[in-house]
Coordinates of C-alpha atoms in Angstrom, one line a residue:
M108 CA 0.0 0.2 0.1
T109 CA 1.5 3.1 -1.0
A110 CA 1.6 5.7 2.1
D111 CA -1.0 8.6 2.4
S112 CA -0.7 11.4 0.5
A113 CA -1.7 14.1 3.3
W114 CA -2.9 17.5 2.7
L115 CA -1.2 17.5 -0.6
G116 CA -3.5 14.6 -2.5
T117 CA -6.2 17.3 -3.9
Q118 CA -4.4 20.0 -5.0
R119 CA -4.2 20.7 -8.4
L120 CA -2.7 23.4 -10.3
P121 CA -2.3 24.7 -13.9
E122 CA 0.9 25.1 -16.2
V123 CA 3.4 26.4 -14.0
T124 CA 7.0 27.5 -15.6
V125 CA 10.3 28.2 -13.2
H126 CA 12.3 30.8 -13.9
A127 CA 15.6 29.8 -11.5
S128 CA 18.2 27.6 -10.8
G129 CA 19.5 25.7 -7.9
V130 CA 19.1 22.5 -6.3
L131 CA 15.7 24.2 -5.0
A132 CA 14.5 25.5 -7.9
Q133 CA 15.0 21.9 -9.1
T134 CA 12.8 20.8 -6.3
I135 CA 9.9 22.6 -7.4
R136 CA 10.2 21.5 -11.1
A137 CA 9.7 18.1 -9.8
E138 CA 6.6 19.4 -8.0
V139 CA 5.2 21.0 -10.5
R140 CA 5.9 17.5 -12.4
Q141 CA 3.6 15.5 -9.8
T142 CA 1.2 18.4 -9.3
R143 CA -2.5 17.1 -10.5
R144 CA -2.9 19.8 -14.0
F145 CA -6.4 21.0 -14.8
R146 CA -7.4 23.5 -17.3
T147 CA -7.7 27.4 -17.4
D148 CA -6.4 30.1 -19.1
V149 CA -4.5 31.1 -16.2
Q150 CA -0.4 31.4 -16.6
I151 CA 1.5 30.5 -13.7
A152 CA 5.6 31.8 -13.3
V153 CA 7.8 31.7 -11.1
C154 CA 11.0 33.7 -10.5
T155 CA 13.6 34.7 -8.3
L156 CA 14.1 38.4 -8.7
T157 CA 16.6 38.9 -10.6
R158 CA 14.4 37.4 -13.4
V159 CA 11.2 38.9 -12.7
R160 CA 11.2 41.1 -15.9
E161 CA 11.2 37.9 -17.7
T162 CA 7.4 37.6 -16.7
A163 CA 4.5 39.7 -17.7
L164 CA 4.3 41.4 -14.4
W165 CA 7.6 42.2 -13.3
Q166 CA 6.5 46.2 -13.3
E167 CA 4.4 44.7 -10.0
V168 CA 5.5 42.6 -8.6
E169 CA 8.9 44.9 -8.2
A170 CA 6.2 47.6 -6.1
A171 CA 5.0 44.9 -4.6
V172 CA 9.0 44.3 -2.8
P173 CA 9.3 46.0 0.8
E174 CA 11.9 48.5 1.2
H175 CA 13.8 46.5 3.2
G176 CA 13.9 43.7 1.0
L177 CA 11.8 39.4 1.4
G178 CA 15.1 38.8 3.3
V179 CA 15.5 34.5 2.1
E180 CA 11.9 33.0 3.1
G181 CA 9.2 35.6 1.7
F182 CA 7.7 35.9 -1.2
V183 CA 5.5 37.4 -3.8
V184 CA 2.4 36.4 -5.0
V185 CA 1.0 39.4 -7.6
R186 CA -2.1 38.9 -9.9
R187 CA -3.1 40.4 -12.8
G188 CA -5.9 38.5 -15.0
N189 CA -4.9 35.6 -16.2
D190 CA -1.1 36.3 -15.4
L191 CA -0.2 35.4 -11.8
V192 CA 3.3 35.2 -11.0
V193 CA 5.4 34.0 -7.9
A194 CA 8.6 35.4 -7.5
A195 CA 11.3 35.3 -4.1
E196 CA 14.7 36.3 -3.0
G197 CA 16.1 32.4 -4.1
G198 CA 15.4 28.7 -4.0
H199 CA 13.2 29.2 -0.1
G200 CA 11.5 31.4 -0.9
L201 CA 10.2 29.8 -4.0
L202 CA 9.6 26.5 -2.6
Y203 CA 7.3 28.3 0.2
G204 CA 5.6 30.8 -2.7
Y205 CA 4.6 26.9 -5.2
F206 CA 3.7 25.6 -2.3
Y207 CA 1.1 29.2 -1.3
V208 CA -0.1 29.0 -4.9
L209 CA -0.9 25.8 -4.7
R210 CA -3.1 25.2 -1.0
Y211 CA -4.8 28.5 -2.2
F212 CA -5.2 28.8 -6.6
E213 CA -8.9 26.7 -6.5
W214 CA -10.0 29.5 -4.5
M215 CA -8.4 32.8 -5.5
S216 CA -10.2 34.9 -7.6
G217 CA -9.2 38.9 -9.5
D218 CA -6.0 40.2 -9.0
F219 CA -4.8 40.5 -6.0
T220 CA -1.2 41.1 -4.3
V221 CA 0.0 39.0 -1.4
V222 CA 3.7 39.7 0.6
E223 CA 4.1 36.7 3.3
Q224 CA 7.1 36.5 5.4
P225 CA 7.5 34.5 8.2
A226 CA 7.3 35.6 11.7
V227 CA 9.1 33.1 13.2
P228 CA 13.1 32.6 11.8
I229 CA 13.5 28.5 13.4
R230 CA 10.4 26.5 12.6
M231 CA 11.2 22.7 14.1
L232 CA 10.3 19.5 14.7
D233 CA 11.9 17.6 17.2
H234 CA 11.8 13.7 16.2
W235 CA 12.9 11.6 19.8
D236 CA 13.3 8.1 17.0
E237 CA 16.1 6.2 18.7
L238 CA 18.1 3.6 16.4
S239 CA 15.9 0.9 17.5
G240 CA 12.9 2.1 15.0
V241 CA 10.9 3.1 18.6
V242 CA 9.5 6.7 18.9
R243 CA 9.8 8.5 22.1
R244 CA 6.6 9.3 22.5
G245 CA 5.5 8.3 19.3
Y246 CA 2.0 7.3 18.8
S247 CA 2.2 6.3 14.7
G248 CA 4.4 3.3 14.3
G249 CA 7.4 2.9 14.9
S250 CA 10.5 5.5 13.2
L251 CA 10.4 7.1 9.8
F252 CA 14.4 7.7 9.6
F253 CA 15.5 4.0 11.8
R254 CA 15.4 0.6 12.2
D255 CA 17.8 -2.4 13.8
G256 CA 20.4 0.5 14.2
A257 CA 20.8 2.2 11.2
V258 CA 18.5 4.8 8.4
V259 CA 16.1 2.8 6.6
P260 CA 17.6 1.8 2.8
D261 CA 14.4 3.1 1.7
L262 CA 14.0 6.8 2.1
T263 CA 10.8 7.6 0.0
R264 CA 8.8 7.7 3.0
V265 CA 11.4 10.5 4.0
R266 CA 10.9 12.7 0.7
E267 CA 7.1 12.6 0.9
Y268 CA 7.8 13.6 4.4
A269 CA 10.1 16.4 3.6
R270 CA 7.8 17.3 1.1
L271 CA 4.3 18.1 3.3
L272 CA 6.3 19.8 6.1
A273 CA 8.2 22.2 3.6
S274 CA 4.5 22.2 1.9
I275 CA 4.1 24.0 5.8
G276 CA 6.5 26.1 6.2
I277 CA 8.8 23.9 8.5
N278 CA 12.3 24.7 7.6
A279 CA 14.7 22.2 10.2
V280 CA 14.4 18.9 11.7
A281 CA 16.2 17.2 14.7
L282 CA 16.8 14.0 14.3
A283 CA 19.2 11.3 16.6
T284 CA 22.5 10.9 15.6
A285 CA 23.2 8.0 13.3
E286 CA 26.4 7.0 12.0
L287 CA 27.8 9.8 9.6
P288 CA 27.2 8.0 6.3
D289 CA 23.2 8.2 7.5
V290 CA 23.4 11.4 9.0
A291 CA 24.8 12.7 5.3
R292 CA 21.8 11.1 3.0
L293 CA 18.8 11.9 5.4
A294 CA 20.6 15.4 5.4
G295 CA 20.1 15.2 1.6
V296 CA 16.7 14.2 1.3
F297 CA 15.4 17.4 3.1
R298 CA 17.8 19.5 1.5
E299 CA 16.3 18.9 -1.5
Y300 CA 13.1 20.9 0.6
G301 CA 14.4 23.6 2.3
I302 CA 15.4 21.4 5.6
A303 CA 18.4 22.1 8.1
V304 CA 18.8 18.5 9.8
S305 CA 20.1 19.5 13.1
L306 CA 21.2 15.9 15.6
A307 CA 19.7 15.4 18.7
V308 CA 22.2 14.8 21.7
D309 CA 22.6 13.9 25.5
F310 CA 25.1 16.3 27.0
I311 CA 25.9 14.8 30.7
D312 CA 29.3 15.2 30.9
D313 CA 31.2 18.0 32.8
P314 CA 31.7 21.5 30.5
R315 CA 34.5 22.5 32.4
D316 CA 36.7 18.9 31.5
E317 CA 39.0 20.1 28.8
R318 CA 38.9 16.9 27.4
V319 CA 35.2 16.9 27.1
A320 CA 35.7 20.0 25.4
R321 CA 38.5 18.6 22.6
W322 CA 36.1 15.5 22.1
W323 CA 33.3 17.5 21.4
A324 CA 34.8 20.1 19.0
A325 CA 37.0 16.8 17.0
T326 CA 33.2 15.7 16.8
V327 CA 31.4 18.4 15.7
A328 CA 33.8 18.8 13.0
R329 CA 33.5 15.3 11.3
V330 CA 30.0 16.3 10.8
Y331 CA 29.7 18.5 9.6
D332 CA 32.8 17.6 7.2
V333 CA 30.6 15.2 6.0
V334 CA 27.2 17.8 6.4
P335 CA 28.5 21.2 5.9
D336 CA 24.7 22.5 6.3
L337 CA 23.8 20.4 9.6
G338 CA 21.9 23.1 11.5
G339 CA 22.7 22.3 14.9
L340 CA 22.7 20.6 17.8
V341 CA 19.7 19.9 20.4
V342 CA 20.2 18.5 23.5
R343 CA 17.7 17.3 24.7
T344 CA 18.5 15.5 27.9
A345 CA 21.2 17.9 29.4
G346 CA 23.2 18.3 32.6
D347 CA 24.7 21.2 33.6
A348 CA 23.6 24.2 32.1
E349 CA 27.4 25.3 31.0
G350 CA 27.8 22.7 28.3
A351 CA 25.0 24.9 26.4
N352 CA 28.3 27.1 25.6
L353 CA 31.2 24.3 25.7
L354 CA 28.7 23.2 22.7
A355 CA 28.2 26.5 21.2
R356 CA 31.9 27.1 21.0
A357 CA 32.4 24.0 19.1
V358 CA 29.6 24.3 16.1
A359 CA 29.8 28.0 15.9
P360 CA 33.5 27.8 13.5
Y361 CA 30.9 26.4 10.9
G362 CA 27.3 28.6 11.5
G363 CA 25.7 26.1 13.6
S364 CA 23.6 26.3 16.9
V365 CA 22.6 25.2 19.7
F366 CA 19.0 24.0 21.0
W367 CA 18.8 23.7 24.7
R368 CA 15.9 22.2 26.4
C369 CA 15.9 24.2 29.3
S370 CA 14.7 22.0 32.4
G371 CA 15.8 23.0 36.4
A372 CA 17.0 21.4 38.7
E373 CA 13.8 19.7 40.0
P374 CA 13.1 19.8 43.5
E375 CA 12.9 16.5 45.6
Q376 CA 9.4 15.2 45.4
D377 CA 7.7 14.6 48.7
W378 CA 3.5 14.2 48.8
R379 CA 4.1 15.6 52.3
D380 CA 6.1 19.4 51.3
R381 CA 3.3 21.2 50.0
R382 CA 6.1 24.0 48.7
A383 CA 9.0 21.6 47.0
D384 CA 7.6 22.6 43.3
R385 CA 8.4 21.1 40.3
A386 CA 7.3 24.4 38.4
R387 CA 9.8 26.4 39.4
A388 CA 12.6 24.9 38.7
A389 CA 13.1 26.0 35.1
Y390 CA 12.7 29.8 35.6
D391 CA 15.6 29.4 39.3
A392 CA 17.3 27.6 36.6
F393 CA 18.0 29.4 34.2
I394 CA 17.1 33.4 34.7
P395 CA 19.9 34.1 36.9
L396 CA 21.6 33.0 33.5
D397 CA 20.6 35.4 31.3
G398 CA 22.7 36.9 29.1
R399 CA 25.9 34.2 29.6
F400 CA 24.9 32.2 26.8
E401 CA 26.5 32.5 23.3
E402 CA 25.4 34.1 21.4
N403 CA 24.6 30.8 18.9
V404 CA 22.6 29.2 21.8
V405 CA 18.6 29.3 21.5
L406 CA 17.5 27.9 24.6
Q407 CA 13.7 25.8 23.8
V408 CA 11.2 26.6 26.3
K409 CA 8.4 24.4 27.1
H410 CA 5.3 27.0 26.8
G411 CA 4.4 25.5 30.6
P412 CA 6.2 25.1 33.5
L413 CA 5.0 21.8 33.8
D414 CA 5.5 18.8 30.7
F415 CA 2.9 19.6 28.3
Q416 CA -1.4 19.1 29.6
V417 CA -3.7 19.9 28.2
R418 CA -3.6 23.5 30.4
E419 CA -1.1 25.3 31.6
P420 CA -0.3 28.8 32.6
V421 CA 2.2 29.8 29.6
S422 CA 6.1 29.7 31.2
P423 CA 7.0 32.9 32.8
L424 CA 10.7 32.0 31.0
L425 CA 8.2 32.9 28.2
G426 CA 8.7 36.8 28.9
E427 CA 11.3 37.0 31.7
F428 CA 14.1 36.9 29.4
Q429 CA 15.9 39.6 27.8
E430 CA 19.9 39.6 27.4
T431 CA 18.9 35.3 25.9
V432 CA 17.6 34.5 22.1
F433 CA 14.9 31.5 23.1
G434 CA 12.7 29.4 21.5
V435 CA 8.8 28.0 22.5
E436 CA 8.6 24.4 22.3
L437 CA 5.1 22.9 21.8
Q438 CA 4.1 19.3 21.7
V439 CA 2.6 18.3 18.1
T440 CA 2.3 14.2 19.9
Q441 CA -0.5 13.7 22.0
E442 CA 1.8 12.6 25.1
Y443 CA -1.3 14.4 27.5
S444 CA -4.0 15.1 24.9
G445 CA -5.1 11.3 23.9
Q446 CA -2.3 10.1 22.4
Q447 CA -3.8 10.1 18.3
Q448 CA -6.2 7.6 20.0
D449 CA -8.4 11.0 21.4
L450 CA -9.1 13.4 19.1
C451 CA -7.8 16.6 20.4
Y452 CA -7.0 19.9 17.7
L453 CA -5.1 21.9 19.2
G454 CA -4.3 24.6 17.1
P455 CA -6.4 26.6 19.1
W456 CA -4.1 25.8 22.2
W457 CA -1.0 27.0 20.7
R458 CA -2.4 30.4 19.0
E459 CA -3.5 31.7 22.9
I460 CA 0.2 30.8 23.8
L461 CA 1.9 32.4 20.8
Q462 CA -0.6 35.1 21.5
F463 CA -0.2 35.7 25.0
D464 CA 0.5 39.0 26.3
T465 CA 3.7 38.8 28.4
T466 CA 3.2 41.3 30.6
G467 CA -0.3 41.5 31.3
G468 CA -0.7 45.2 30.4
G469 CA -0.9 45.3 26.0
G470 CA 2.7 44.4 25.8
V471 CA 4.7 42.3 23.6
N472 CA 3.2 38.6 23.0
V473 CA 5.0 35.1 23.0
A474 CA 4.8 35.3 19.3
D475 CA 7.1 38.6 19.0
R476 CA 9.9 37.5 21.6
I477 CA 10.5 34.6 19.8
G478 CA 13.7 32.8 17.9
A479 CA 12.5 29.5 16.9
I480 CA 9.4 27.8 17.0
V481 CA 9.6 24.4 18.1
A482 CA 7.1 20.9 18.7
V483 CA 7.9 16.8 19.0
S484 CA 6.5 15.7 16.6
N485 CA 3.5 12.9 16.4
V486 CA 4.6 11.3 13.3
G487 CA 4.9 7.7 12.5
D488 CA 5.7 4.9 9.7
D489 CA 1.5 4.6 9.7
L490 CA 0.8 4.6 6.4
N491 CA -1.5 7.5 7.7
W492 CA 1.8 9.0 9.3
T493 CA -0.3 10.3 12.6
G494 CA -1.7 7.0 13.6
H495 CA -5.7 8.8 13.8
K496 CA -6.8 10.5 10.4
L497 CA -7.7 13.4 12.2
A498 CA -4.1 13.8 13.5
Q499 CA -2.6 15.4 10.4
S500 CA -4.4 18.5 11.2
N501 CA -2.4 19.5 14.5
L502 CA 1.0 18.4 12.2
Y503 CA -0.4 21.4 9.5
A504 CA -2.0 23.2 12.2
F505 CA 1.4 23.7 13.7
G506 CA 3.0 24.4 11.1
R507 CA 1.1 27.2 9.2
L508 CA 1.3 28.4 13.0
A509 CA 5.1 28.6 13.5
W510 CA 4.6 31.0 10.1
D511 CA 1.5 33.1 11.5
P512 CA 1.3 33.0 15.0
A513 CA -1.6 35.2 14.4
A514 CA -3.5 32.9 11.5
D515 CA -7.1 31.7 12.8
P516 CA -7.1 28.1 13.5
V517 CA -10.8 26.9 12.6
S518 CA -10.0 28.8 8.9
L519 CA -6.5 26.9 9.1
L520 CA -8.9 23.1 10.1
H521 CA -11.2 24.3 6.8
E522 CA -7.4 24.9 4.6
W523 CA -6.0 21.9 6.2
A524 CA -9.7 19.3 5.2
A525 CA -10.2 20.8 1.7
A526 CA -7.2 19.7 1.0
T527 CA -6.9 16.7 2.8
F528 CA -10.6 15.4 1.4
A529 CA -12.1 15.4 -1.7
M530 CA -16.4 16.4 -0.1
D531 CA -18.3 18.5 -0.5
D532 CA -18.3 22.1 1.6
R533 CA -21.4 20.9 3.8
T534 CA -19.3 17.2 4.5
R535 CA -16.2 20.0 5.1
S536 CA -18.1 22.0 7.8
E537 CA -18.7 19.5 9.2
L538 CA -15.1 18.2 9.9
V539 CA -14.5 21.3 10.6
T540 CA -17.3 21.5 13.7
I541 CA -16.3 18.2 14.9
L542 CA -12.6 18.5 15.2
S543 CA -12.8 23.0 16.5
G544 CA -14.0 21.6 19.5
S545 CA -11.9 19.2 20.8
W546 CA -9.4 20.2 22.7
Q547 CA -12.0 22.1 25.4
T548 CA -13.7 18.7 25.0
Y549 CA -11.1 17.3 26.3
E550 CA -10.1 19.0 29.0
R551 CA -13.2 18.9 30.6
Y552 CA -13.5 15.6 30.5
T553 CA -9.8 14.8 32.3
A554 CA -7.6 16.8 34.4
P555 CA -10.2 19.8 35.9
L556 CA -9.5 23.3 36.3
G557 CA -5.0 23.0 35.3
V558 CA -4.9 20.7 38.0
G559 CA -3.3 18.1 36.1
F560 CA -1.3 15.4 36.2
M561 CA -4.5 12.1 36.9
V562 CA -3.1 10.6 33.8
T563 CA -1.7 7.1 34.1
P564 CA 2.4 6.9 35.1
G565 CA 4.3 5.4 32.5
T566 CA 2.0 5.5 29.8
H567 CA -0.1 9.0 30.9
Y568 CA -3.3 7.8 28.4
G569 CA -6.1 7.6 30.4
P570 CA -7.2 8.5 34.2
S571 CA -5.6 7.2 37.5
V572 CA -6.7 10.8 40.0
N573 CA -3.7 10.0 42.3
G574 CA -2.0 8.4 39.6
Y575 CA 1.6 10.5 40.4
E576 CA 0.2 12.0 44.1
Y577 CA 2.6 10.0 46.1
S578 CA 5.0 8.7 43.3
G579 CA 8.6 11.2 43.3
A580 CA 7.8 12.3 39.5
G581 CA 4.8 14.8 39.1
T582 CA 3.3 17.6 40.4
Y583 CA 0.3 16.8 42.7
H584 CA -3.7 17.9 43.1
F585 CA -3.7 17.8 47.2
A586 CA -7.1 16.4 47.0
D587 CA -8.8 15.7 50.7
R588 CA -12.1 15.7 51.9
Y589 CA -12.2 19.7 52.4
G590 CA -10.8 20.8 49.2
V591 CA -8.1 20.4 45.8
G592 CA -5.9 21.8 44.5
V593 CA -1.6 23.3 44.4
D594 CA -1.1 26.3 46.3
R595 CA 1.7 28.3 44.1
T596 CA 0.9 32.2 46.5
V597 CA 3.8 34.0 47.3
K598 CA 1.8 34.3 50.4
T599 CA 1.0 30.4 51.2
G600 CA 2.5 28.7 48.7
S601 CA 6.0 27.5 46.6
G602 CA 5.9 31.4 45.7
F603 CA 5.6 30.3 42.1
T604 CA 3.2 33.2 41.3
G605 CA 6.3 35.9 42.2
Q606 CA 8.9 34.3 38.8
Y607 CA 5.3 36.2 36.8
P608 CA 6.1 40.6 36.4
E609 CA 3.3 42.7 37.1
P610 CA 0.2 42.5 36.6
L611 CA 0.1 38.6 36.6
A612 CA 1.7 38.1 39.3
S613 CA -1.5 40.0 41.7
L614 CA -3.4 38.0 39.1
Y615 CA -3.4 35.0 40.3
E616 CA -2.1 35.6 43.7
D617 CA -5.2 36.3 43.7
V618 CA -8.1 33.0 44.5
Y619 CA -11.2 36.1 43.3
T620 CA -8.8 37.5 40.0
C621 CA -6.7 34.0 38.5
P622 CA -8.4 32.7 34.8
D623 CA -11.5 30.3 36.3
E624 CA -9.0 27.7 34.1
L625 CA -6.1 28.2 36.0
L626 CA -7.3 27.7 39.6
L627 CA -6.8 24.3 40.6
F628 CA -2.9 25.2 39.0
F629 CA -2.3 27.7 41.2
H630 CA -4.5 27.6 44.4
H631 CA -6.5 25.4 46.9
V632 CA -9.2 26.6 47.8
P633 CA -12.5 24.3 48.7
Y634 CA -14.9 22.3 47.1
D635 CA -17.7 25.4 48.0
H636 CA -15.3 28.2 46.0
V637 CA -17.1 29.8 43.7
L638 CA -15.4 30.5 40.0
Q639 CA -16.2 33.5 38.4
S640 CA -19.0 31.5 36.3
G641 CA -20.9 31.3 39.6
S642 CA -20.1 27.4 39.7
T643 CA -19.2 26.2 42.9
V644 CA -15.5 24.2 42.3
L645 CA -17.3 21.1 42.8
Q646 CA -20.2 21.2 40.8
Y647 CA -18.0 22.6 38.2
I648 CA -15.9 19.3 38.0
Y649 CA -19.2 17.2 38.1
D650 CA -20.4 19.2 35.3
T651 CA -17.8 18.9 33.1
H652 CA -17.0 15.8 33.2
F653 CA -20.7 14.7 32.2
Q654 CA -20.5 17.1 29.5
G655 CA -17.6 16.2 28.0
Y656 CA -18.9 12.8 27.2
A657 CA -21.6 14.2 25.5
E658 CA -20.1 16.2 23.5
V659 CA -17.2 12.8 22.5
E660 CA -21.3 11.5 21.9
A661 CA -22.4 14.0 20.3
M662 CA -18.6 13.9 18.2
V663 CA -19.4 10.5 17.3
A664 CA -23.1 11.2 16.3
R665 CA -21.7 13.6 13.7
W666 CA -19.2 11.7 12.8
R667 CA -21.7 8.6 11.9
V668 CA -23.6 11.5 9.8
I669 CA -20.9 12.3 7.2
A670 CA -18.8 8.8 7.6
E671 CA -19.7 7.0 4.2
R672 CA -18.7 10.1 2.3
F673 CA -15.4 8.7 2.4
E674 CA -13.3 6.0 1.6
P675 CA -13.0 3.1 3.4
T676 CA -9.4 2.8 5.2
I677 CA -9.6 6.3 6.7
R678 CA -13.7 6.1 7.6
A679 CA -12.8 2.9 9.3
N680 CA -9.1 4.6 11.4
I681 CA -11.1 7.2 12.2
T682 CA -14.4 5.2 13.6
S683 CA -12.0 2.7 15.7
R684 CA -10.4 5.4 16.6
F685 CA -13.4 7.7 17.6
E686 CA -14.4 3.8 20.0
T687 CA -11.9 4.4 21.5
Q688 CA -12.0 7.7 22.4
L689 CA -15.4 7.1 23.7
S690 CA -14.5 4.6 26.2
N691 CA -11.7 7.0 27.3
A692 CA -13.5 9.6 28.2
R693 CA -16.7 7.6 29.9
E694 CA -13.6 6.3 32.2
W695 CA -12.4 9.8 32.8
R696 CA -16.0 11.1 33.5
D697 CA -16.8 8.2 36.0
Q698 CA -13.3 8.0 38.1
V699 CA -12.9 11.4 38.4
N700 CA -16.2 12.7 39.3
T701 CA -16.9 8.7 42.2
F702 CA -13.4 10.1 42.6
F703 CA -14.5 13.8 44.1
Y704 CA -17.8 12.6 45.1
R705 CA -16.0 10.2 47.5
L706 CA -13.7 12.5 49.4
S707 CA -16.2 15.4 49.6
G708 CA -19.2 13.2 50.3
V709 CA -21.7 15.7 48.1
P710 CA -23.1 14.8 45.6
D711 CA -23.9 15.9 42.1
S712 CA -27.1 18.7 42.2
H713 CA -28.0 17.9 39.0
G714 CA -28.9 13.7 41.0
R715 CA -26.9 12.6 37.5
T716 CA -24.8 9.2 38.6
I717 CA -22.1 8.8 40.0
H718 CA -20.4 5.3 41.2
K719 CA -20.1 5.6 44.7

């Protein structure tokens, strides 16, 4: 069976001429040859700015180029009548411009001028694939890249994956370190699509040992001899942060960067000690180091202070670094959000994070401050790439939001669905309705009000309300007969709220102004505490868990109405996943509601069934 063509399967273009040279121009010509054709009078030209006068619209194109230029990746698209020109400084911009036209051509009408440049310069996907073929936190089969200790012999699917990434604007990937000839093979495939390969490494050495510095310098030199355009190193597990500078000095002569994942020395968790707080760790470790890193170090900050929970506050690090290049790390693979068994479209969550005002007072948002946006990929060797066919929407949305953090997540769903499935507008609208609210639905039937870590230890799928409560690995909900939540206030708790600037610190510190959805992240409150919504905390927990399950039932019912309009393989895949999700949502609903009823002894005010 052939692999799923995802959102590149239904798009069509008329004839295209390419006025450019180089590796990426050759890639565009190859794309033109394999793109489906249809007849129209429109003539499309793709050209570098140095050759734009070979086209009919050269004056319009030159007038549209910004005074500061287009940069390496920007492009212009101009249409007048039946002439359409894509122009850019070089191959990268042309490739992105070509995919822009492919994405929108059949929706385009009339004359227009578009100028596009990415908002974030580095847009990267991390792959935690092992050479054995196992993928850490992978929910879509084995590795695309590795099997039995080496790179797979046939790189056809890797090339198809590179196409998908380039079409949504991804320009970097991180892969496991393999034998150098194998690294060169992979880098060669991604190079054809303008994507730089970095190598994922672990650094637990002593950075003050000169022997360590010499070893890394020699090793990096050998790698760059084989792959001169290597992006750099991504440190996925690290010890002393001074190691970032050691590695940065090793890759600097070759133009490489070091992406250092920020994690502090977490306190020894003891369920008896309510002040030990994992949420504080990264800030406490890295803010004192601000300004002490080499220029080619990019600190990679998880979007929340914990670990990709379905609801967390935005990490205070994203607003506090002043003298260090940093990026935000998201998680496309759904470790804590359904693992591509449960439908959970994360686009709305990511946009909320990227648009978060880091000052709390009308200042710059996260997207304005970052130099990179990175995510752990959700792709494996399953034929449909992502296990759950509809989880492709998360990969698509990540790329599009990385390019334009202000993009509307629902509009992105319409784009993705129209490009992925051959269907009528009514079916597409129904599918978008199913997808668009699925993150909020997942949040409703899982951990409430930002409390987090009620998942099964190890697998992180399905409910285990006390799974991490007495362990040394997580943070706790501290539920007892009187109330629930983690006190992270300065006044009486761990002091985490004090890591935010004013007025955010005061907003989160005050139990009456803290946003409802984060209340239990920041405060321990009694069950009869009244939320800003007017509900008590306990009744809210009951209500949302019943509501979340009902919404999954409604999603399944909507799907059954349109399922016959999809190909049998796709229909079977999505139907099976919905059956799993319905069972999982029921388990979450019943376990969480029963847990809190048994603790509090307070019944549901609506008299619904809670198993006692």
